[in-house]
Coordinates of C-alpha atoms and ligand atoms in Angstrom, one line a residue:
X15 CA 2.4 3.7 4.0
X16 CA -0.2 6.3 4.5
X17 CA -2.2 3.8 6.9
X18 CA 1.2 2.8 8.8
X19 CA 1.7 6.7 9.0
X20 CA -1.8 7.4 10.6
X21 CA -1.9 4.7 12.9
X22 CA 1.4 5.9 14.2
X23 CA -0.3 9.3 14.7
X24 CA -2.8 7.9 16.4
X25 CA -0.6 6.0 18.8
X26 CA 1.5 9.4 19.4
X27 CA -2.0 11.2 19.6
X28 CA -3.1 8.7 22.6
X29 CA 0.3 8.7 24.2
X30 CA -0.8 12.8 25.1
X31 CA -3.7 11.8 26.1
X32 CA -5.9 12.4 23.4
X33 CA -8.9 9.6 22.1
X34 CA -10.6 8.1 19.2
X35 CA -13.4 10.0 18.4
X36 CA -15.9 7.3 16.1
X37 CA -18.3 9.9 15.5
X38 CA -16.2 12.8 13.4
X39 CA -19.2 15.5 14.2
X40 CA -18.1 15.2 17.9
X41 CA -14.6 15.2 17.7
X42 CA -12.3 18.3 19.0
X43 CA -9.7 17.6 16.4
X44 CA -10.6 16.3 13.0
X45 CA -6.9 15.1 11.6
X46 CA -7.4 13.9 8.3
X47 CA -4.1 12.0 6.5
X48 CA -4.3 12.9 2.2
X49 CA -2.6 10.9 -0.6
X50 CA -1.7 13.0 -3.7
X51 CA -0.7 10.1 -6.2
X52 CA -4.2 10.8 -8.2
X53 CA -6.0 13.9 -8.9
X54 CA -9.0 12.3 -7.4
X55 CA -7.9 11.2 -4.3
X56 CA -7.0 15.2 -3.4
X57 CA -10.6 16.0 -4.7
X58 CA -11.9 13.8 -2.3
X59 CA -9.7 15.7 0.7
X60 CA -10.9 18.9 -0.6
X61 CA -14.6 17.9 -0.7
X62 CA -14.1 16.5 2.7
X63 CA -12.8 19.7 3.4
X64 CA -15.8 21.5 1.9
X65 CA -18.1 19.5 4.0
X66 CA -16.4 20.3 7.3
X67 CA -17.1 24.2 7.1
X68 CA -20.4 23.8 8.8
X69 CA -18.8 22.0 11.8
X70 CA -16.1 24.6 12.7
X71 CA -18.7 27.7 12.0
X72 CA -20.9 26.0 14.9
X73 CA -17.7 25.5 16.9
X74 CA -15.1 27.3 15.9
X75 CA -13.1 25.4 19.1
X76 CA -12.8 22.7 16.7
X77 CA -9.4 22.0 14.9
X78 CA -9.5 20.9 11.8
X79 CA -6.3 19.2 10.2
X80 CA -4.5 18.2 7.3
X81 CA -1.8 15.9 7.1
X82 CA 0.3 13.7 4.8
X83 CA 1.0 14.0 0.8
X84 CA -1.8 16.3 0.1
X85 CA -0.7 18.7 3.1
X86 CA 3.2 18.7 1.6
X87 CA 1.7 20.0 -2.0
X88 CA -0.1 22.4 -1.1
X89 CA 1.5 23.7 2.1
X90 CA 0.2 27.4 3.0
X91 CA -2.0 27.8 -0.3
X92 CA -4.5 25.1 1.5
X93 CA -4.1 27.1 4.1
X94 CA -5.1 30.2 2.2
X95 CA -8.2 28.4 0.3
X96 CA -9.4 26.8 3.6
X97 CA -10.4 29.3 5.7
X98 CA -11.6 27.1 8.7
X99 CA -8.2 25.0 8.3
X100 CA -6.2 25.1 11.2
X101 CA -2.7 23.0 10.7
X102 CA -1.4 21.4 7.6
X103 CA 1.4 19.1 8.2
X104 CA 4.0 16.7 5.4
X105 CA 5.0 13.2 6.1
X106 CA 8.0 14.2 7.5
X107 CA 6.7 16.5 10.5
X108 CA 4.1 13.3 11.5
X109 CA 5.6 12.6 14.6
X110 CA 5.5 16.5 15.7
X111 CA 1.7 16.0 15.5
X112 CA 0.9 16.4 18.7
X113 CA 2.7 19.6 19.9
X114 CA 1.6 21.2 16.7
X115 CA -2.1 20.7 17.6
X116 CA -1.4 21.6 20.5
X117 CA 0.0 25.2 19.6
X118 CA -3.0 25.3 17.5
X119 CA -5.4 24.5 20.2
X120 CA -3.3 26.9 23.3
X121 CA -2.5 30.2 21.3
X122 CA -5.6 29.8 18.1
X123 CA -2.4 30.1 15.5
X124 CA -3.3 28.6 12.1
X125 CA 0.3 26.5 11.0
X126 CA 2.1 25.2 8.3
X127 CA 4.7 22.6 9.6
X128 CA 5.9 21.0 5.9
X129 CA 9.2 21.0 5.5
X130 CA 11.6 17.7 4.5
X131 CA 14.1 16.2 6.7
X132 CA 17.3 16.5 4.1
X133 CA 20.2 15.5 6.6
X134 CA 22.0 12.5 5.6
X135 CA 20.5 9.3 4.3
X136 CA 19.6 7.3 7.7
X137 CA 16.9 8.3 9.6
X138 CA 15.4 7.2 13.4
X139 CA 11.5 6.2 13.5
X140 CA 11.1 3.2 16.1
X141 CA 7.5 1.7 15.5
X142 CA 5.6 3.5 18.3
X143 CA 2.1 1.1 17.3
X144 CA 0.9 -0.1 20.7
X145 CA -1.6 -2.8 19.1
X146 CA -0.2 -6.0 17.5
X147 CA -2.2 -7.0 14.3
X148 CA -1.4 -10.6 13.3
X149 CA -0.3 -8.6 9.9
X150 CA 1.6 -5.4 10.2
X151 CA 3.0 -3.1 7.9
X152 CA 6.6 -1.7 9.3
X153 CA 7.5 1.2 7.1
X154 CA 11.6 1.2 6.8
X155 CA 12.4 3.8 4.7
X156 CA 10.9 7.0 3.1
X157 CA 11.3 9.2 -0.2
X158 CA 12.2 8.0 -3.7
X159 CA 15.0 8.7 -6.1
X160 CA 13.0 7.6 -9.2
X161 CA 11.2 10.6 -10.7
X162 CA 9.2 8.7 -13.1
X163 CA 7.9 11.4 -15.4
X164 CA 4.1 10.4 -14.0
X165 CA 4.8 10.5 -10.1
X166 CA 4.1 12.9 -7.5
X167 CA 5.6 10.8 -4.7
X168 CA 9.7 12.5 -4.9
X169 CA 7.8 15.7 -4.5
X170 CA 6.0 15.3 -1.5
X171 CA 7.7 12.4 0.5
X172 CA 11.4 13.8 -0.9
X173 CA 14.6 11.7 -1.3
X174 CA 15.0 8.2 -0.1
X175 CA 16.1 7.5 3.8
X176 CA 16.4 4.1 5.4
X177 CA 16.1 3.1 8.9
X178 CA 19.1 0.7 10.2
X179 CA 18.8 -3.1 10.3
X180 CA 19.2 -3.0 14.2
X181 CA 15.9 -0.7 14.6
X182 CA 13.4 -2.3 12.5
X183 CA 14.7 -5.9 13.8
X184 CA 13.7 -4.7 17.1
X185 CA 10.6 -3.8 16.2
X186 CA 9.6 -6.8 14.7
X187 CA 10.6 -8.4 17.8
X188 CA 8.7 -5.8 19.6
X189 CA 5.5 -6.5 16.9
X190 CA 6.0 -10.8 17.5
X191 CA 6.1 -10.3 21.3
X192 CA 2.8 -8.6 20.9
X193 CA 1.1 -11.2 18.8
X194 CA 2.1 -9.9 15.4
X195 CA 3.1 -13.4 12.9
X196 CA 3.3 -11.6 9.5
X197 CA 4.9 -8.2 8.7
X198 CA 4.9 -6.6 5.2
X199 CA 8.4 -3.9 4.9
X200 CA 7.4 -1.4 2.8
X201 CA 9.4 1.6 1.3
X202 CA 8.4 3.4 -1.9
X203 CA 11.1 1.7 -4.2
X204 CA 12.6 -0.6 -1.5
X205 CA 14.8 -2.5 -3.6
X206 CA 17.3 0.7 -3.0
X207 CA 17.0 0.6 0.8
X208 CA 19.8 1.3 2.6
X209 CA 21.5 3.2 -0.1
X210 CA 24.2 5.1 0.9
X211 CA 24.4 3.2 4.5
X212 CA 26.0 0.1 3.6
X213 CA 23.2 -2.2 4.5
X214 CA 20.4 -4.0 1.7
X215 CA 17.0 -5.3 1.7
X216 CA 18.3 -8.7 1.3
X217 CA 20.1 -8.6 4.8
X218 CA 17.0 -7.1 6.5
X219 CA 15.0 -10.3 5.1
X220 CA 18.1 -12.3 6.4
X221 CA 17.8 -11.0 10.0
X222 CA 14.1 -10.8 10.0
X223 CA 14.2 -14.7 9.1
X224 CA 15.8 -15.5 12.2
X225 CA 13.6 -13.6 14.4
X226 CA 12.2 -16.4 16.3
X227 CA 8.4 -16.5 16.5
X228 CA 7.5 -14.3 13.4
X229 CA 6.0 -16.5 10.9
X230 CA 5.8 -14.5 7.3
X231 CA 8.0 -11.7 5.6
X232 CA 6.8 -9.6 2.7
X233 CA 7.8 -6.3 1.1
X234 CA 6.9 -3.7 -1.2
X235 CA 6.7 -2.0 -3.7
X236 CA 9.6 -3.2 -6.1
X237 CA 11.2 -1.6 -8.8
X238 CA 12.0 -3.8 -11.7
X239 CA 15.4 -2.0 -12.6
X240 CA 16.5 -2.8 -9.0
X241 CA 15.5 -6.0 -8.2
X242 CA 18.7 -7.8 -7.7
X243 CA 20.0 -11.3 -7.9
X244 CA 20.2 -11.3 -4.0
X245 CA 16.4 -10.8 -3.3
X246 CA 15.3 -13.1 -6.4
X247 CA 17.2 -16.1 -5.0
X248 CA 15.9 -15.4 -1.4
X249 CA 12.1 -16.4 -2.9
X250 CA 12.6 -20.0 -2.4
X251 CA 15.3 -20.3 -0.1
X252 CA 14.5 -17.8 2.4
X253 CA 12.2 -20.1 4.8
X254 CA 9.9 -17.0 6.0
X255 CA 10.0 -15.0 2.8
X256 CA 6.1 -15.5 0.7
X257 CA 6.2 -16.6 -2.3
X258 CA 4.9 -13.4 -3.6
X259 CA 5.8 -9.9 -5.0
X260 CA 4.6 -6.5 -5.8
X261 CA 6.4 -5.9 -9.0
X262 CA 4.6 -2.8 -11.1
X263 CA 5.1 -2.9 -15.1
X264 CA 3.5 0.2 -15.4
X265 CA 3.6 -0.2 -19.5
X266 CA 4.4 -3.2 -21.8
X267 CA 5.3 -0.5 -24.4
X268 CA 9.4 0.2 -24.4
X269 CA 8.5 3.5 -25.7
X270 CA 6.0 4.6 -23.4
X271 CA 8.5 3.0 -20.8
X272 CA 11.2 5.4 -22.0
X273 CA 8.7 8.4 -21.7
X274 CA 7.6 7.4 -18.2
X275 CA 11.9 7.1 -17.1
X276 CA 11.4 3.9 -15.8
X277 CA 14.7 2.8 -17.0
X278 CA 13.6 -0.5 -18.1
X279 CA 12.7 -2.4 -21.2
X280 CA 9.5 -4.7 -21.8
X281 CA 12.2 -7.2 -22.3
X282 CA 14.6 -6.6 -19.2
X283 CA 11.3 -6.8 -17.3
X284 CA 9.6 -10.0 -18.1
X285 CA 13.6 -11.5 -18.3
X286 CA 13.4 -10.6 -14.1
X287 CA 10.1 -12.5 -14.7
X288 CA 11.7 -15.3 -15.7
X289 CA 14.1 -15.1 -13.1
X290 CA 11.7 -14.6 -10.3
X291 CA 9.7 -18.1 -11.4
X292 CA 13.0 -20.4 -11.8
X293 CA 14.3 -19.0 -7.9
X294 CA 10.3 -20.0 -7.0
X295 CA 8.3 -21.4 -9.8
X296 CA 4.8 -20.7 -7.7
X297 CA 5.7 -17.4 -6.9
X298 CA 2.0 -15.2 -6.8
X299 CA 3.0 -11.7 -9.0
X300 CA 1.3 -8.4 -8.6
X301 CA 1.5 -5.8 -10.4
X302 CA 0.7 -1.6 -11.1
X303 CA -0.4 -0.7 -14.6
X304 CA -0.9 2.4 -16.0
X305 CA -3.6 3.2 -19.6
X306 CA -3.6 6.8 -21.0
X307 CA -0.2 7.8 -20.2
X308 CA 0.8 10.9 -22.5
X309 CA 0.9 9.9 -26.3
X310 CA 0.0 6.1 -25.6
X311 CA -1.1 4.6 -28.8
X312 CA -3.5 2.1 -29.5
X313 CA 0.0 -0.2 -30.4
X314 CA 1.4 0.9 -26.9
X315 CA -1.5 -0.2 -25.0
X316 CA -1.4 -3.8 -26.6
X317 CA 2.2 -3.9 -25.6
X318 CA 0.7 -3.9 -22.0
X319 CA -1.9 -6.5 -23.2
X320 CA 0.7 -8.6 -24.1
X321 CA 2.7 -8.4 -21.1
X322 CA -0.8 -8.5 -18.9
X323 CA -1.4 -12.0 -20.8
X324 CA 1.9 -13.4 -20.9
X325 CA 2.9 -13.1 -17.1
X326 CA -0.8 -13.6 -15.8
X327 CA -0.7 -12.1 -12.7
X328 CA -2.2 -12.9 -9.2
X329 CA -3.8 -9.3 -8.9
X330 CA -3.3 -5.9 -10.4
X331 CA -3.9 -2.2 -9.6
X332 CA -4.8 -0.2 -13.0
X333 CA -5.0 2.9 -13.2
X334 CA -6.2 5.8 -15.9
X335 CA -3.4 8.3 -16.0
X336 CA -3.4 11.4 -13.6
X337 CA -1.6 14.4 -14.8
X338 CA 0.3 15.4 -11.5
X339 CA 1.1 19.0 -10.8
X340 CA 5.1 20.1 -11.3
X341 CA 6.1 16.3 -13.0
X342 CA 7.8 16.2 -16.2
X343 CA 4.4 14.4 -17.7
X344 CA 2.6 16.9 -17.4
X345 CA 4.8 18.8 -20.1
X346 CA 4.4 16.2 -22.4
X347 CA 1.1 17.1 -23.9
X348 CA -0.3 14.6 -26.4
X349 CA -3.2 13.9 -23.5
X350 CA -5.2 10.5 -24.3
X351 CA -8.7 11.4 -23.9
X352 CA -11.1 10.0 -20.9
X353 CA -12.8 7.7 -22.8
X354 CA -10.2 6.0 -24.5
X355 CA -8.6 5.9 -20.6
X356 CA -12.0 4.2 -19.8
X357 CA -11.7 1.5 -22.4
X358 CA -8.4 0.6 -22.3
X359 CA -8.6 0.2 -18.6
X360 CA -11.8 -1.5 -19.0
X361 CA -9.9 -4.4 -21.4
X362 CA -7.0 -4.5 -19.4
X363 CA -9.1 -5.4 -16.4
X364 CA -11.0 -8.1 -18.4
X365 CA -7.8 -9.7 -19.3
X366 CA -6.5 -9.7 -15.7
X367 CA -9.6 -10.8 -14.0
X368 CA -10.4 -13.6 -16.2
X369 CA -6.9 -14.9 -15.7
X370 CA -7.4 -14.5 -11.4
X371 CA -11.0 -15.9 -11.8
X372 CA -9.0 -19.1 -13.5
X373 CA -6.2 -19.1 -11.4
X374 CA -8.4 -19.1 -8.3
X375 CA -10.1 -21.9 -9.7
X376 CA -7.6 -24.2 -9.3
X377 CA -7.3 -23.9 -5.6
X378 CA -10.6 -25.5 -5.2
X379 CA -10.4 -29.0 -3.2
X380 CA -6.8 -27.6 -1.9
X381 CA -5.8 -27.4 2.1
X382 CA -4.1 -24.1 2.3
X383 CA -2.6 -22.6 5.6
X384 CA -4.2 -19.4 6.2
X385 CA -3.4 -16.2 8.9
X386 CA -6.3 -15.4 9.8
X387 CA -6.5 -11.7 10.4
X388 CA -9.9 -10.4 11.2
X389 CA -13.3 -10.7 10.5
X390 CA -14.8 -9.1 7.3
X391 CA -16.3 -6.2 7.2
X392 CA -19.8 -7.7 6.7
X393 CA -19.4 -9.8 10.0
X394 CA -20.3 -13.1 8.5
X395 CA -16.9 -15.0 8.8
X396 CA -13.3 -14.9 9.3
X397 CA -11.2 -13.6 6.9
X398 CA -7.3 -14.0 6.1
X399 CA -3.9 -14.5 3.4
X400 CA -2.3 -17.4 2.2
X401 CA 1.4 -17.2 1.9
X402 CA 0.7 -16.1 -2.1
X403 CA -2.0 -13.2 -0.5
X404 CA -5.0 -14.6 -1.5
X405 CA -7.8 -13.7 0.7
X406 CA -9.8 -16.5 2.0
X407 CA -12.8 -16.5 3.9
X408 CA -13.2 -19.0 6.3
X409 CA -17.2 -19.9 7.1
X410 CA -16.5 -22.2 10.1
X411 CA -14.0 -20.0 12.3
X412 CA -14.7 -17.6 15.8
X413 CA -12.8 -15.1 17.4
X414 CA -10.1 -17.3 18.9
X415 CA -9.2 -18.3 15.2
X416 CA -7.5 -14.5 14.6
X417 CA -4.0 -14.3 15.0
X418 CA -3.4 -18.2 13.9
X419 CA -2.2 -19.7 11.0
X420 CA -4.8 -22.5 10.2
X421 CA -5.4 -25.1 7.3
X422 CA -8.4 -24.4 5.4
X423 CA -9.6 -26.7 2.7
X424 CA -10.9 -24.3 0.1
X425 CA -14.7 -25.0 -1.5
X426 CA -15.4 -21.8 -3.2
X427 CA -13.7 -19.2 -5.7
X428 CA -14.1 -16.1 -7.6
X429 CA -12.3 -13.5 -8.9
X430 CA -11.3 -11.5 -5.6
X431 CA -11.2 -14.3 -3.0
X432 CA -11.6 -18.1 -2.0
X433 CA -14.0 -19.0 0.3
X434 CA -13.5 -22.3 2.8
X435 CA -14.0 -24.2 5.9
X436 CA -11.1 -24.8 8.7
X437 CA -10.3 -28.6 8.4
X438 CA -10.2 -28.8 12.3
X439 CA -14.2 -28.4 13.1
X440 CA -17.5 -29.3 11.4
X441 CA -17.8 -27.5 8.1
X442 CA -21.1 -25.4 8.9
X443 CA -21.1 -21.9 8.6
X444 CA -21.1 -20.2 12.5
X445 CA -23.3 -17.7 13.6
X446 CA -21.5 -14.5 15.0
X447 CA -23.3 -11.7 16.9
X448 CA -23.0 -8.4 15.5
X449 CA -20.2 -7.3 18.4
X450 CA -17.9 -9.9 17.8
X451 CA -14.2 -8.4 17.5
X452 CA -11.9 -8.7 15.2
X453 CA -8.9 -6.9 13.7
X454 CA -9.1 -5.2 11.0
X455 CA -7.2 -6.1 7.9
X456 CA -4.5 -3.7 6.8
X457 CA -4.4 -5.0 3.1
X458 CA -6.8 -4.2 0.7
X459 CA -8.0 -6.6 -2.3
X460 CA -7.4 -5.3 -5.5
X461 CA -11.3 -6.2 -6.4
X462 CA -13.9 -6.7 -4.2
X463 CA -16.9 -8.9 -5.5
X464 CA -18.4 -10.5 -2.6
X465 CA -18.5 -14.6 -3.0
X466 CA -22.2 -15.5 -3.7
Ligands
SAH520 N1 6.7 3.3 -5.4 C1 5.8 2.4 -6.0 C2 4.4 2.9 -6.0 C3 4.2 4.3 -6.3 S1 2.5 4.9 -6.3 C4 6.3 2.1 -7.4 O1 7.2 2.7 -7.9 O2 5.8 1.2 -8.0 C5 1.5 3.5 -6.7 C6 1.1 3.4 -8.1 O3 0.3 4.5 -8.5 C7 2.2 3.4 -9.2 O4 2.8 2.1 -9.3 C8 1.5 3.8 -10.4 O5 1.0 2.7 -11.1 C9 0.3 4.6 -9.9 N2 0.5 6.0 -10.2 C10 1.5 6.9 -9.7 N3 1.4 8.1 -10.3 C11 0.3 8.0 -11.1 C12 -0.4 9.0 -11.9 N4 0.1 10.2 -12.1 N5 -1.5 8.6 -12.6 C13 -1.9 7.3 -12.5 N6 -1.4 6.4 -11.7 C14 -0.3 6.7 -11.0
SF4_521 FE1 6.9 7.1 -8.0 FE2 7.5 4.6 -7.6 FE3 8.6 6.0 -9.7 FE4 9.4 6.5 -7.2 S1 9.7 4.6 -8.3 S2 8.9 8.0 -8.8 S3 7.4 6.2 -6.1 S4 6.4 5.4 -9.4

């Protein structure tokens, strides 16, 4: 969400005329968009901060901003710890970016722009993204109604608002027009979307099947509790829909469950499990985990062991509990010290990664079709998703290879991708120069061990 929210800053940013500074000491404006789900990631913005004194004390001209999750938090009190901050701005004033730099830059006022849009339960946000990616994210809703004792995100992205059926459609036909062939929905429980308009998720993934040209639909992130029979039975019969799913567990223990308010059982949760293989029995499962939560016993924690072995996932993001300022967690007490955090997570990722490392295996001597997106980041091939999201890396691919969906007979494995060679031209490895293009890839592995 956060990098759907900054490229459309950027494209609102360029629209006034303003351009991409690569080299952050020469910028004029240094806009930098925060996420407040850990404790660590708002360190990092305050380091970052830290770091940027120097530059505004040789030119105080500069402006130096803060937007996103971090910026709703902490509102004026960043304001008042930062001295050489300028503007601090929430989610929901994003697409007032540029005037407010503006007013920053023509009368030298320091703002605050962080209030929530509370009217109603639809909201307006047309995809403003001039580029075309052939993967895109298309955000179509914001806020959650959850408050899971742990979660920060109700506080700073407020309560849930959907965008209508008729607007995103368009902009996936806007996105295909461009080149686009995947796009990934996303909403922060997005099961719920539409609520309180009278339309669902499973008539968006209706709509966006028939948009002619677009090749894949995913969405995320799910909530188990609201999951319904609609959007199980679309895996499988919905033509465009991947076979794959973001569904977090968070905890395998029903009382640590209870604790968290995630309004679900261990039980009710590998029963939608269940449900989710019959409607597509190769359907590629994700999931969110959490180790340390308040008063998590050694008993708790092989709950989640359990359910980490039983469903054996494609890929999972752990994570050692954060406390979050103002959630009900936090209240709790019972903290599970830092090195028992570091050990559970440590065993919960060597269940789940010997599992991928074996699942992977299998696709070895398989022709898959692959989107291929970009090339990687070390500039040695092409890189891209099968329809279950595992990243591949194709050896014998250029440029021209980006944006198409190609069959790719898969030699290689490990635990965070498969490595192969496009069936359609010799299978040696190509030679690219060190300014060959590529888009960058919008979705992130969950590990990241290079192939040897
Ligand atoms: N809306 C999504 C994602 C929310 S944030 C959902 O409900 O699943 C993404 C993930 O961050 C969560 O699934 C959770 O596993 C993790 N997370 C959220 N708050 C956290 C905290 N305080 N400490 C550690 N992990 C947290
Ligand atoms: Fe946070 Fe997700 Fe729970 Fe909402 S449903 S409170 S975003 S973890």
């Amino acid at each position: 969400m956060n990098v759907y929210d900054s490229d459309r800053m950027q494209s609102i940013l360029n629209a006034k005329g303003f351009r991409s500074e690569p080299e952050l000491r020469k910028a004029d404006v240094i806009l930098i968009n925060t996420c407040s789900i850990r404790d660590k990631s708002e360190h990092k913005v305050l380091s970052l901060l830290g770091e940027l004194k120097g530059l505004k004390q040789k030119d105080p001209k500069k402006v130096i901003a803060i937007s996103g999750c971090v910026g709703q938090r902490m509102g004026r009190t960043l304001l008042q710890r930062v001295p050489h901050l300028d503007l601090v701005l929430g989610p929901d004033a994003i697409d007032r970016v540029a005037e407010l730099i503006e007013s920053v830059v023509d009368r030298g006022e320091r703002l605050v722009e962080a209030k929530f849009d509370t009217e109603g339960r639809k909201y307006s946000q047309p995809c403003l993204v001039n580029r075309a990616k052939p993967s895109e994210f298309l955000t179509i809703m914001k806020g959650c109604d959850h408050f899971c004792t742990y979660c920060i995100v109700p506080f700073v992205r407020g309560r849930e608002k959907s965008r209508s059926i008729e607007e995103i459609i368009q902009d996936v036909k806007n996105l295909v027009a461009k080149g686009t062939q995947e796009v990934t929905f996303l909403g922060q429980n997005i099961n719920t979307y539409g609520k309180g308009t009278g339309q669902k998720l499973s008539e968006l993934i209706e709509a966006a099947n028939k948009v002619e040209g677009l090749k894949r639909i995913r969405y995320l992130t799910s909530h188990p509790r609201d999951l319904g029979e609609d959007l199980i039975t679309q895996f499988g019969t919905v033509e465009k829909l991947c076979p794959q799913l973001h569904l977090p567990f968070q905890s395998g223990s029903n009382r640590i469950l209870k604790a968290m308010a995630r309004l679900y059982t261990q039980e009710l949760y590998l029963n939608k499990i269940e449900l989710l293989r019959k409607a597509c029995p190769d359907i590629a499962l994700s999931t969110d985990v959490i180790v340390g939560f308040p008063g998590e016993t050694e008993e708790d924690f092989e709950q989640t062991l359990k359910v980490l072995s039983e469903v054996k996932f494609s890929s999972a993001f752990m994570f050692k509990y954060s406390p979050r300022p103002g959630t009900k967690a936090m209240d709790l007490g019972e903290e599970v010290c830092e090195s028992v955090k570091e050990e559970r997570l440590a065993r919960a990722q060597r269940v789940v990664y010997s599992q991928i490392e074996l699942e992977n295996l299998k696709y070895r001597n398989q022709i898959i079709p692959v989107l291929i997106e970009s090339m990687d980041k070390k500039k040695k091939f092409f890189s891209g998703r099968t329809t279950h999201s595992k990243l591949v890396h194709v050896m014998n691919v250029g440029e021209a290879s980006v944006g198409k969906i190609i069959d790719v007979e898969i030699t290689d494995s490990n635990v965070s991708c498969l490595k192969g060679f496009y069936v359609g031209a010799p299978k040696t490895s190509i030679k690219l120069t060190a300014n060959s293009g590529g888009v960058e890839s919008g979705i992130s592995s969950s590990v990241s061990a290079p192939l040897d």
